[in-house]
JSON list of C-alpha atoms in Angstrom, two decimals:
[
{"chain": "A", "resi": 1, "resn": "UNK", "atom": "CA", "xyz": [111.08, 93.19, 114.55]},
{"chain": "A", "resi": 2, "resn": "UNK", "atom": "CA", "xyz": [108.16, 91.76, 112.98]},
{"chain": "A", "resi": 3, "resn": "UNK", "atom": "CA", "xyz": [105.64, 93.53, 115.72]},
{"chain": "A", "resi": 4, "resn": "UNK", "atom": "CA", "xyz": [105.90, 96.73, 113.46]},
{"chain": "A", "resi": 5, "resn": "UNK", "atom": "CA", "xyz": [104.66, 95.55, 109.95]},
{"chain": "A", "resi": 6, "resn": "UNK", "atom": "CA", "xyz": [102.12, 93.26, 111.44]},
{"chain": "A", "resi": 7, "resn": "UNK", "atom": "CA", "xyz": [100.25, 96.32, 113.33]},
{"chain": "A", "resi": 8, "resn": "UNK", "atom": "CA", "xyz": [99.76, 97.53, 109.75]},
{"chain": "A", "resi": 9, "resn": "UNK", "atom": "CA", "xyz": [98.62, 94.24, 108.62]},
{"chain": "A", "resi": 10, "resn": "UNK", "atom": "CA", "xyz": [96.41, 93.87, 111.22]},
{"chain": "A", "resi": 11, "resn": "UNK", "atom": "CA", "xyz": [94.65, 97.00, 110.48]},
{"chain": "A", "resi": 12, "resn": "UNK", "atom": "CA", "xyz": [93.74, 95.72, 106.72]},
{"chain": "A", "resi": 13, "resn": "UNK", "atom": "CA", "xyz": [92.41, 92.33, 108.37]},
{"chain": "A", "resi": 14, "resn": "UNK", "atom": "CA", "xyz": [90.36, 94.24, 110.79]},
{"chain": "A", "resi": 15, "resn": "UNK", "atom": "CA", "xyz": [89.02, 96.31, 107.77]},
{"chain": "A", "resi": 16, "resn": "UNK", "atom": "CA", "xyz": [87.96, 93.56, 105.89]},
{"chain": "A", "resi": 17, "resn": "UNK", "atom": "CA", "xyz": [87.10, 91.01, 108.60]},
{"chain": "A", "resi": 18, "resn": "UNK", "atom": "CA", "xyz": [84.03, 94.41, 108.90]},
{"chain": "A", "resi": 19, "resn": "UNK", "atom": "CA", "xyz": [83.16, 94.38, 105.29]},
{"chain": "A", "resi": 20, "resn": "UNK", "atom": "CA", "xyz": [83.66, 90.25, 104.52]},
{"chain": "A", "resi": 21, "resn": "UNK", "atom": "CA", "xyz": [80.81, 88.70, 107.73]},
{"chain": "A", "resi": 22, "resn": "UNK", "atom": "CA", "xyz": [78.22, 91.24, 106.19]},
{"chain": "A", "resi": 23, "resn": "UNK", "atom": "CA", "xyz": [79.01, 89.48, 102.58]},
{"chain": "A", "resi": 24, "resn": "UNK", "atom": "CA", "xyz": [78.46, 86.53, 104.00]},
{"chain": "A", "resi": 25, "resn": "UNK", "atom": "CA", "xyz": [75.57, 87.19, 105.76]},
{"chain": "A", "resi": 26, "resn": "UNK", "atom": "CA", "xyz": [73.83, 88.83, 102.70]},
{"chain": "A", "resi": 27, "resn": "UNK", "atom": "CA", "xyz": [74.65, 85.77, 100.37]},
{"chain": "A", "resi": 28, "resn": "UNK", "atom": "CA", "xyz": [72.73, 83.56, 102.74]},
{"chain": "A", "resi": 29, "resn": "UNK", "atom": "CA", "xyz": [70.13, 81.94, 101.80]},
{"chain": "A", "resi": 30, "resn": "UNK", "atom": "CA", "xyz": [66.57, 82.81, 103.83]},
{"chain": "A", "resi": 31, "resn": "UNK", "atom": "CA", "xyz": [63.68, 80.39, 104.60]},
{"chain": "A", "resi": 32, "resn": "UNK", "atom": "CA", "xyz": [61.34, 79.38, 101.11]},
{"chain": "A", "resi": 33, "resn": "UNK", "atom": "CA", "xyz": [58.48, 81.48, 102.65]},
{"chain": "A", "resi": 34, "resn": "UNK", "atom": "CA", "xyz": [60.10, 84.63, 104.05]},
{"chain": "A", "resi": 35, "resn": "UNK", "atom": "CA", "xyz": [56.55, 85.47, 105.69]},
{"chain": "A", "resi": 36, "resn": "UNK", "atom": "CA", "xyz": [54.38, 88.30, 104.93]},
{"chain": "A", "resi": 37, "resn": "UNK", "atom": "CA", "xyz": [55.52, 91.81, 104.30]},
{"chain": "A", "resi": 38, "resn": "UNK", "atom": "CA", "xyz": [54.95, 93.57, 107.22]},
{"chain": "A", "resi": 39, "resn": "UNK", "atom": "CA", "xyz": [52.78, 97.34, 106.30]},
{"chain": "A", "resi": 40, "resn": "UNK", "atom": "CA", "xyz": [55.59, 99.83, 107.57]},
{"chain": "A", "resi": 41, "resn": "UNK", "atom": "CA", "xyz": [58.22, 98.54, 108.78]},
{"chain": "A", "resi": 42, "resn": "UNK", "atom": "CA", "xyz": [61.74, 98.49, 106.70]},
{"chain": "A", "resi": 43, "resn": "UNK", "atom": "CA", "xyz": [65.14, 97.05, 107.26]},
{"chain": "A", "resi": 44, "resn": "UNK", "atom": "CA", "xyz": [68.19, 98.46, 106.02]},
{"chain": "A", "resi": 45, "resn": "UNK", "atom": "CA", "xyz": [71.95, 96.87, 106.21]},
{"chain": "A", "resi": 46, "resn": "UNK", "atom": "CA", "xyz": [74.54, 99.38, 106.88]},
{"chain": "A", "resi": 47, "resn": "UNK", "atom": "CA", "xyz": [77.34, 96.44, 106.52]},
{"chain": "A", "resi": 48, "resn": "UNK", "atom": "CA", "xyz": [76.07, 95.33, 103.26]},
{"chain": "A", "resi": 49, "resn": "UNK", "atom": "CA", "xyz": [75.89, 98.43, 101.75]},
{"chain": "A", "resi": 50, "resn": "UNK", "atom": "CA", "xyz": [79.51, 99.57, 102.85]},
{"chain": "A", "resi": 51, "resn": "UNK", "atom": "CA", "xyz": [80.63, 96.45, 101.45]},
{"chain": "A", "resi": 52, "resn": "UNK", "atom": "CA", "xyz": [78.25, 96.34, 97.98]},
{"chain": "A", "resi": 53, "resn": "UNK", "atom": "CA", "xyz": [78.19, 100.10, 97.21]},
{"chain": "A", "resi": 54, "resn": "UNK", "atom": "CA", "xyz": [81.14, 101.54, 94.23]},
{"chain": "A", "resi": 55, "resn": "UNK", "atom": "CA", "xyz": [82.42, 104.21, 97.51]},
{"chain": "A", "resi": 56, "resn": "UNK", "atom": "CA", "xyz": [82.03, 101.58, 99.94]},
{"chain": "A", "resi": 57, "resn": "UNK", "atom": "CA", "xyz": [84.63, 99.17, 97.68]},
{"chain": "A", "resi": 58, "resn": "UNK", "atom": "CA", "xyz": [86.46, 102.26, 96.84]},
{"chain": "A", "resi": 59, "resn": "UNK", "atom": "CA", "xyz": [86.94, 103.15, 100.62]},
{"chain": "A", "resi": 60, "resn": "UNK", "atom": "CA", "xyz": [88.13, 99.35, 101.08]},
{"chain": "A", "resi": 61, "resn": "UNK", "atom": "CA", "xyz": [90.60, 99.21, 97.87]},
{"chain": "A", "resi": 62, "resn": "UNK", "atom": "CA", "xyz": [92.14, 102.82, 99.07]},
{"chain": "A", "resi": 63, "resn": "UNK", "atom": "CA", "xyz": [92.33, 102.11, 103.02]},
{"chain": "A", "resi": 64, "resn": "UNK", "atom": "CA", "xyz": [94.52, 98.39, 101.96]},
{"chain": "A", "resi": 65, "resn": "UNK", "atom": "CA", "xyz": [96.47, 100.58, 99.69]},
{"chain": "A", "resi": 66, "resn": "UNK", "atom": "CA", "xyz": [97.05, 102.87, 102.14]},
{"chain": "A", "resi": 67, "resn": "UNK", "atom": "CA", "xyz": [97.55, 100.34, 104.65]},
{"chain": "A", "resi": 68, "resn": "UNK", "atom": "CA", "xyz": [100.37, 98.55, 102.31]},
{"chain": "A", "resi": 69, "resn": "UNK", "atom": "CA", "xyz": [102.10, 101.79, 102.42]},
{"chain": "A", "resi": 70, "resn": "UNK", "atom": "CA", "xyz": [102.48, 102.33, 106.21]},
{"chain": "A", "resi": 71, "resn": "UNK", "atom": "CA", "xyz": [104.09, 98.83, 106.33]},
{"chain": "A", "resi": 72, "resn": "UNK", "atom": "CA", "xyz": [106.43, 99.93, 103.41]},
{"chain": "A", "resi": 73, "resn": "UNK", "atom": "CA", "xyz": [107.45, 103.01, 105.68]},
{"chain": "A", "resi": 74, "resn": "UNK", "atom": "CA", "xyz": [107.64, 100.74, 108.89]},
{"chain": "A", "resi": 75, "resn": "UNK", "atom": "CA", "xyz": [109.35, 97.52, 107.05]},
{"chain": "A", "resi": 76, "resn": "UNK", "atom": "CA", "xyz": [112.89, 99.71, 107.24]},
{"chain": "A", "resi": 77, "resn": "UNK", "atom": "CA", "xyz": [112.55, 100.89, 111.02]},
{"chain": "A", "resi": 78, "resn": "UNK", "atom": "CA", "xyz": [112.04, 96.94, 111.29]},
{"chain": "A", "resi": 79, "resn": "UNK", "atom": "CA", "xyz": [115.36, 95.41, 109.36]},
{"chain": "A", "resi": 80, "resn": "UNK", "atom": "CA", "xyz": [117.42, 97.65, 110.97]},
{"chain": "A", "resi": 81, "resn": "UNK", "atom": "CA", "xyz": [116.51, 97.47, 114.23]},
{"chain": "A", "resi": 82, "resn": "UNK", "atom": "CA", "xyz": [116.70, 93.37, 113.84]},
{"chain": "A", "resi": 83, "resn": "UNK", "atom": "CA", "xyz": [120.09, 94.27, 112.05]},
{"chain": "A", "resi": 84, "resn": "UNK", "atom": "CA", "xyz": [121.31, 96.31, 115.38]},
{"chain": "A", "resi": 85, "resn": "UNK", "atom": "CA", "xyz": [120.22, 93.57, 117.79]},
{"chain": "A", "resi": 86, "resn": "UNK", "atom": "CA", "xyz": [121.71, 90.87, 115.79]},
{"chain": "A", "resi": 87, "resn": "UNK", "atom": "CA", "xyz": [125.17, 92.59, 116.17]},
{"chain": "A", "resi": 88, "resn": "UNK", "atom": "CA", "xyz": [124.99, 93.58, 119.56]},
{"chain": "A", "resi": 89, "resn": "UNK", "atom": "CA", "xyz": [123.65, 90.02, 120.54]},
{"chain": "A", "resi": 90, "resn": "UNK", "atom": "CA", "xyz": [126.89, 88.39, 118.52]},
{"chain": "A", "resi": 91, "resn": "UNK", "atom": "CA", "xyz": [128.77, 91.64, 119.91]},
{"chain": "A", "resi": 92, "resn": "UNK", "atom": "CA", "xyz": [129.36, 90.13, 123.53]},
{"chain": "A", "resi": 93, "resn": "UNK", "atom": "CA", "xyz": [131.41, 92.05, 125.99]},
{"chain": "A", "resi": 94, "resn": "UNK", "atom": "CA", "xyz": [132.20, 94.70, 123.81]},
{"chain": "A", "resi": 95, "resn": "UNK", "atom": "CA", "xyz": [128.61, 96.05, 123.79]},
{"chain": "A", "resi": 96, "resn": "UNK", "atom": "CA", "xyz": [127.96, 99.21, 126.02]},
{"chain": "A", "resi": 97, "resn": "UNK", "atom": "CA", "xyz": [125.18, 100.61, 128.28]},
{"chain": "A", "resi": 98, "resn": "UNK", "atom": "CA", "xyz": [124.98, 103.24, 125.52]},
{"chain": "A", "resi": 99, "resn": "UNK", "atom": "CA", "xyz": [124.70, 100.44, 122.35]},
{"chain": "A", "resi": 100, "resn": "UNK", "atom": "CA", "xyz": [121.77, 98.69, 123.93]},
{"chain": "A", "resi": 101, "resn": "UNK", "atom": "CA", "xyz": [120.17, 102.44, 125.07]},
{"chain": "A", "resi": 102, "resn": "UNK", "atom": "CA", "xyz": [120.36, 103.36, 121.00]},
{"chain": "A", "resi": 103, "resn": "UNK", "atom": "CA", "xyz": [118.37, 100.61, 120.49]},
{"chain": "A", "resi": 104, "resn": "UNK", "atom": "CA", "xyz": [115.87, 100.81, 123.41]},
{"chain": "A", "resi": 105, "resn": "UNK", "atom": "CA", "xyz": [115.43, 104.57, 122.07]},
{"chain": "A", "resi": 106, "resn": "UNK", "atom": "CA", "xyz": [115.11, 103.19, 117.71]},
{"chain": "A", "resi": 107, "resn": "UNK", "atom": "CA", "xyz": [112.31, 100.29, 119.39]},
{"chain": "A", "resi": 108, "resn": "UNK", "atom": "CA", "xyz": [110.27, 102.88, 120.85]},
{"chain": "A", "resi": 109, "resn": "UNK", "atom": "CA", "xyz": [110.82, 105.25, 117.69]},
{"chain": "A", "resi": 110, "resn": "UNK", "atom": "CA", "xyz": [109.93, 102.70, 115.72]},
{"chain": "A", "resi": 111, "resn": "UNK", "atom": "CA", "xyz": [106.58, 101.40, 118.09]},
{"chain": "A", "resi": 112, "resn": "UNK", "atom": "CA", "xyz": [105.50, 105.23, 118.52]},
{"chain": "A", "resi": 113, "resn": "UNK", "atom": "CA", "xyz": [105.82, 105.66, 114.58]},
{"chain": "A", "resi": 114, "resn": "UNK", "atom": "CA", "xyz": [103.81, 102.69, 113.93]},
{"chain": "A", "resi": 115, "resn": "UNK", "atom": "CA", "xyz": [100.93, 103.70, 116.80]},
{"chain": "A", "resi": 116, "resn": "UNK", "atom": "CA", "xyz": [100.28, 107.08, 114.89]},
{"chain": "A", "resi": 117, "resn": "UNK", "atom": "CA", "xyz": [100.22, 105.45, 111.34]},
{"chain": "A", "resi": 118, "resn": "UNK", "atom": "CA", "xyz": [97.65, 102.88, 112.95]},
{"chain": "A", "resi": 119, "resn": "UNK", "atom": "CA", "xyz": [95.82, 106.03, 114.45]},
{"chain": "A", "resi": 120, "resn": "UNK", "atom": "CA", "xyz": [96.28, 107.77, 111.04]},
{"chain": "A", "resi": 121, "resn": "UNK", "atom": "CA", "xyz": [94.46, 104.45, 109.17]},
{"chain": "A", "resi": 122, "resn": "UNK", "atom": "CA", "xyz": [91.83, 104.28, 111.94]},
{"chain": "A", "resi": 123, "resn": "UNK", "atom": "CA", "xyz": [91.08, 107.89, 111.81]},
{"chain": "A", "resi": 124, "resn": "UNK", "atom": "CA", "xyz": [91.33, 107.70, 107.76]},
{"chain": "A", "resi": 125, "resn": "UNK", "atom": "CA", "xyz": [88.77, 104.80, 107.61]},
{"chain": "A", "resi": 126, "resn": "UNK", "atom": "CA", "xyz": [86.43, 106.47, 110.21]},
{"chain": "A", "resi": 127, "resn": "UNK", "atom": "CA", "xyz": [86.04, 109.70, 108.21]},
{"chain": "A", "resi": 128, "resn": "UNK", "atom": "CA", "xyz": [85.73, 108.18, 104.85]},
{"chain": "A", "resi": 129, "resn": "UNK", "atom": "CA", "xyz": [82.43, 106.17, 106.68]},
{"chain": "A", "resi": 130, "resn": "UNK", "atom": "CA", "xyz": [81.07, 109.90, 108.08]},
{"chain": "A", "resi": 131, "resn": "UNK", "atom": "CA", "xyz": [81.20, 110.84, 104.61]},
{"chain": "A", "resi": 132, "resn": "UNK", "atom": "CA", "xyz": [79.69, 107.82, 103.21]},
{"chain": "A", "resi": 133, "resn": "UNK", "atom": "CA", "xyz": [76.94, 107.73, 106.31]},
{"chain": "A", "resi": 134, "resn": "UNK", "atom": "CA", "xyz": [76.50, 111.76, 105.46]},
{"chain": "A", "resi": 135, "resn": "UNK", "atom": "CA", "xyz": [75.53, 110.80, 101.65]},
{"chain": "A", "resi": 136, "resn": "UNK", "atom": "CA", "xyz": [73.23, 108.20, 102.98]},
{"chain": "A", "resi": 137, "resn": "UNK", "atom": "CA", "xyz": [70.90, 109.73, 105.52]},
{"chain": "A", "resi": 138, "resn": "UNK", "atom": "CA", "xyz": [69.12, 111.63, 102.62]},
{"chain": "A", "resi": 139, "resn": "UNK", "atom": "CA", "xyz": [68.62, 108.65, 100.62]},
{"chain": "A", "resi": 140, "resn": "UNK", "atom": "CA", "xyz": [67.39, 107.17, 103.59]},
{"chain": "A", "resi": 141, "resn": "UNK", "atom": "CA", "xyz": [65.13, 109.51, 104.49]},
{"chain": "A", "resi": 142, "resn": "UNK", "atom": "CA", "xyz": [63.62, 109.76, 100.70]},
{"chain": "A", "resi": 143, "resn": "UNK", "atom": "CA", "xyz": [63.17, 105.84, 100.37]},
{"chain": "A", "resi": 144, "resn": "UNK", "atom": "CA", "xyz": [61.67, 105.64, 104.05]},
{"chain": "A", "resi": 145, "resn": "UNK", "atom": "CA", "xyz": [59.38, 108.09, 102.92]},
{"chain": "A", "resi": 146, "resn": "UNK", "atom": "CA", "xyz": [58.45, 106.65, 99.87]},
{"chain": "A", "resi": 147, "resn": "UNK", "atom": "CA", "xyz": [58.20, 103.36, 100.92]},
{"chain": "A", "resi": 148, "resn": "UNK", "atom": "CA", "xyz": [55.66, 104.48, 103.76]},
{"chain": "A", "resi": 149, "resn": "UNK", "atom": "CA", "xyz": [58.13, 103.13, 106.41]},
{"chain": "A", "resi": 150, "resn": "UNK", "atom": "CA", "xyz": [56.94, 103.71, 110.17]},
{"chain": "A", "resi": 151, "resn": "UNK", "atom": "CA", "xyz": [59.87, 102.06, 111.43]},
{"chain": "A", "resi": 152, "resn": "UNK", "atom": "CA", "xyz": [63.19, 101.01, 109.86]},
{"chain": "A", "resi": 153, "resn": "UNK", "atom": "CA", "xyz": [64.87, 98.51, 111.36]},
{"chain": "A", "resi": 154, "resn": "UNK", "atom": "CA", "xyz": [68.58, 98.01, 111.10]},
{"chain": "A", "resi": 155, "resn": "UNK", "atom": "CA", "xyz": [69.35, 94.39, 109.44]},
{"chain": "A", "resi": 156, "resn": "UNK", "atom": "CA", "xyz": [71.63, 93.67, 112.09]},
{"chain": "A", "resi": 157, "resn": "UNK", "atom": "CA", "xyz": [69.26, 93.16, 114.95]},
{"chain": "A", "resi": 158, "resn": "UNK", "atom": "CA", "xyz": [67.28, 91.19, 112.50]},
{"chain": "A", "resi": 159, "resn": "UNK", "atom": "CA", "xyz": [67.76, 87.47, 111.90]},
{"chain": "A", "resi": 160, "resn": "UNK", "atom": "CA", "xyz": [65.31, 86.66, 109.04]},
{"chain": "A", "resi": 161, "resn": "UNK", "atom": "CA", "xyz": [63.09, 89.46, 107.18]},
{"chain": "A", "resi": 162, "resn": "UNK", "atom": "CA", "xyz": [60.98, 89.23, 104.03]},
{"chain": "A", "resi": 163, "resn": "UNK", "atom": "CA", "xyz": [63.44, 90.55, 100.85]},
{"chain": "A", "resi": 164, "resn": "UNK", "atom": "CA", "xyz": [60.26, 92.77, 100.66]},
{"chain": "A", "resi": 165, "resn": "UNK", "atom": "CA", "xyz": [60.90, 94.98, 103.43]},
{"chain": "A", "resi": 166, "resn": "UNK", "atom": "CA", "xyz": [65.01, 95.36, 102.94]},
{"chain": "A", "resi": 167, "resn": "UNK", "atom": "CA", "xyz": [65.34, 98.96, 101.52]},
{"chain": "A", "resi": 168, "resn": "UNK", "atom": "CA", "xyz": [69.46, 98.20, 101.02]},
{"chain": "A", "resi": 169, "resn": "UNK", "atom": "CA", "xyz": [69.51, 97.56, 97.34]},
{"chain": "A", "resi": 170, "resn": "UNK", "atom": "CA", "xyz": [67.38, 100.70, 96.40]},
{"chain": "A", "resi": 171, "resn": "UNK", "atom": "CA", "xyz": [69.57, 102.59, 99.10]},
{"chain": "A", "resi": 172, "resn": "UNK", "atom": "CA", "xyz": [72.92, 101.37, 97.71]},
{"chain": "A", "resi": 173, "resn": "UNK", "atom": "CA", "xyz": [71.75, 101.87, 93.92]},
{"chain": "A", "resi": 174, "resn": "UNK", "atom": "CA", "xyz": [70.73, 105.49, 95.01]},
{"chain": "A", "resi": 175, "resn": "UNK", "atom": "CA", "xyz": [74.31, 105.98, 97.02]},
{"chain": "A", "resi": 176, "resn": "UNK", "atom": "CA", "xyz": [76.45, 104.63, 93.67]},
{"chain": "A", "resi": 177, "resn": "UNK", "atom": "CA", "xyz": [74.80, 107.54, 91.63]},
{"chain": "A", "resi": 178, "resn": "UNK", "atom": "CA", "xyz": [75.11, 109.95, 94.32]},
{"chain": "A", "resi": 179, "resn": "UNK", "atom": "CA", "xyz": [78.54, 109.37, 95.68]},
{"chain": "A", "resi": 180, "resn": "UNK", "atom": "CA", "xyz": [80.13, 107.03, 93.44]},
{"chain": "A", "resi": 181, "resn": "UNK", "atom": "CA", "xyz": [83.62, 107.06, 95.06]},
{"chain": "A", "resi": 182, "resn": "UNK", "atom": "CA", "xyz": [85.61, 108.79, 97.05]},
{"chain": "A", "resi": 183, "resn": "UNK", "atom": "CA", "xyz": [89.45, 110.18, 96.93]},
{"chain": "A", "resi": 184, "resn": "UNK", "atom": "CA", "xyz": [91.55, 110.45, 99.83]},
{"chain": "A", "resi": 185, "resn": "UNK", "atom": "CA", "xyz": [94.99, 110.20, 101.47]},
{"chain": "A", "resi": 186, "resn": "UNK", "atom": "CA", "xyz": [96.01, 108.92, 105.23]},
{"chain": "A", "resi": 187, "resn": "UNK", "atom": "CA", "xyz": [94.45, 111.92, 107.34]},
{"chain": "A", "resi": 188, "resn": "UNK", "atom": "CA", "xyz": [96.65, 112.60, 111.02]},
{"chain": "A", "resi": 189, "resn": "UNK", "atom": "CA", "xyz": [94.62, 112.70, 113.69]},
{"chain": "A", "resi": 190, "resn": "UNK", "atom": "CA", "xyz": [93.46, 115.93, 114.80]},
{"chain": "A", "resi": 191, "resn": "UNK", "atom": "CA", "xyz": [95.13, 116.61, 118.64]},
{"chain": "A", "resi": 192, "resn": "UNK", "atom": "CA", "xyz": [91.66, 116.74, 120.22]},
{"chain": "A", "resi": 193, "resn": "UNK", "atom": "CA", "xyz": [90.88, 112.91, 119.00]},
{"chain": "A", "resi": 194, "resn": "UNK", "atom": "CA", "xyz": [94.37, 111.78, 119.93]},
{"chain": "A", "resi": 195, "resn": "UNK", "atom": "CA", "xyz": [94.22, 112.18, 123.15]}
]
């Protein structure tokens, strides 16, 4: 059954297809004359620095590691349930009611398994970013301040903006000496977010 290890594998693609557009989109190049700098208003990218800070990279090297792990605990519920259906496929008329009900009752073992490690990753990932987003709103708040922001804009909604006004790099430079990584293992989802 190859629909258990790929839920796991999807999980690290959907982590890094989040992290690997904002690259992208910060590597771009901008216009030659990026305009005037605007008096007040700032633009900060949330993507870019969860993708360019040391504890946003850290979050993404942990959460594949722990992501490699659930499909080394689901690869097993896998071979053997392809083993069991191979033999009661070849088995013919000596199969039972009972032989296919074991396996019904392994598949949905296995598929409930693999929807709380899935919930366990998701709920993992989602914390680690509270804590990260918890670090930043001070930093944020100090460089919006000293940078006499009246507005800060997030990059997102933004197509083009002078370098000028992008408060990111000072914001991500602040974040790497005030949270420079973080340590964690696969968290289980508390009952009141599970359901």
């Amino acid at each position: 059954m190859k629909l258990l290890a790929i839920g796991a594998a999807a999980f690290v693609t959907l982590v890094a297809s989040t992290v690997a557009p904002s690259i992208a989109t910060a590597q771009t190049q901008g216009p030659q004359n990026p305009g005037p700098v605007i008096p007040g208003v700032c633009v900060y990218f949330n993507q870019r620095l969860l993708a360019q800070s040391t504890v946003g990279q850290a979050v993404q090297t942990r959460m594949e590691q722990l992501a490699t792990e659930v499909q080394g605990e689901l690869a097993p519920y896998a071979t053997n349930i392809q083993s069991e259906l191979t033999r009661l496929q070849n088995g013919g008329a000596a199969v039972t009611d009972a032989d296919r009900q074991a396996l019904q009752a392994r598949i949905q073992e296995a598929q409930q398994l693999e929807q709380t490690r899935e919930a366990e990753l998701r709920y993992t990932l989602s914390e680690q970013r509270r804590l990260i987003s918890e670090a930043v709103e001070p930093i944020l708040v100090a460089v919006y301040q000293e940078r006499g922001c009246g507005i800060l804009l997030d990059r997102e909604s933004v197509f083009i903006v002078n370098p000028a006004m992008d408060v990111t790099d000072v914001t991500i430079q602040r974040l790497n000496t005030a949270l420079p990584t973080l340590s964690f293992n696969r968290l289980p989802v508390p009952a009141q977010t599970a359901q």
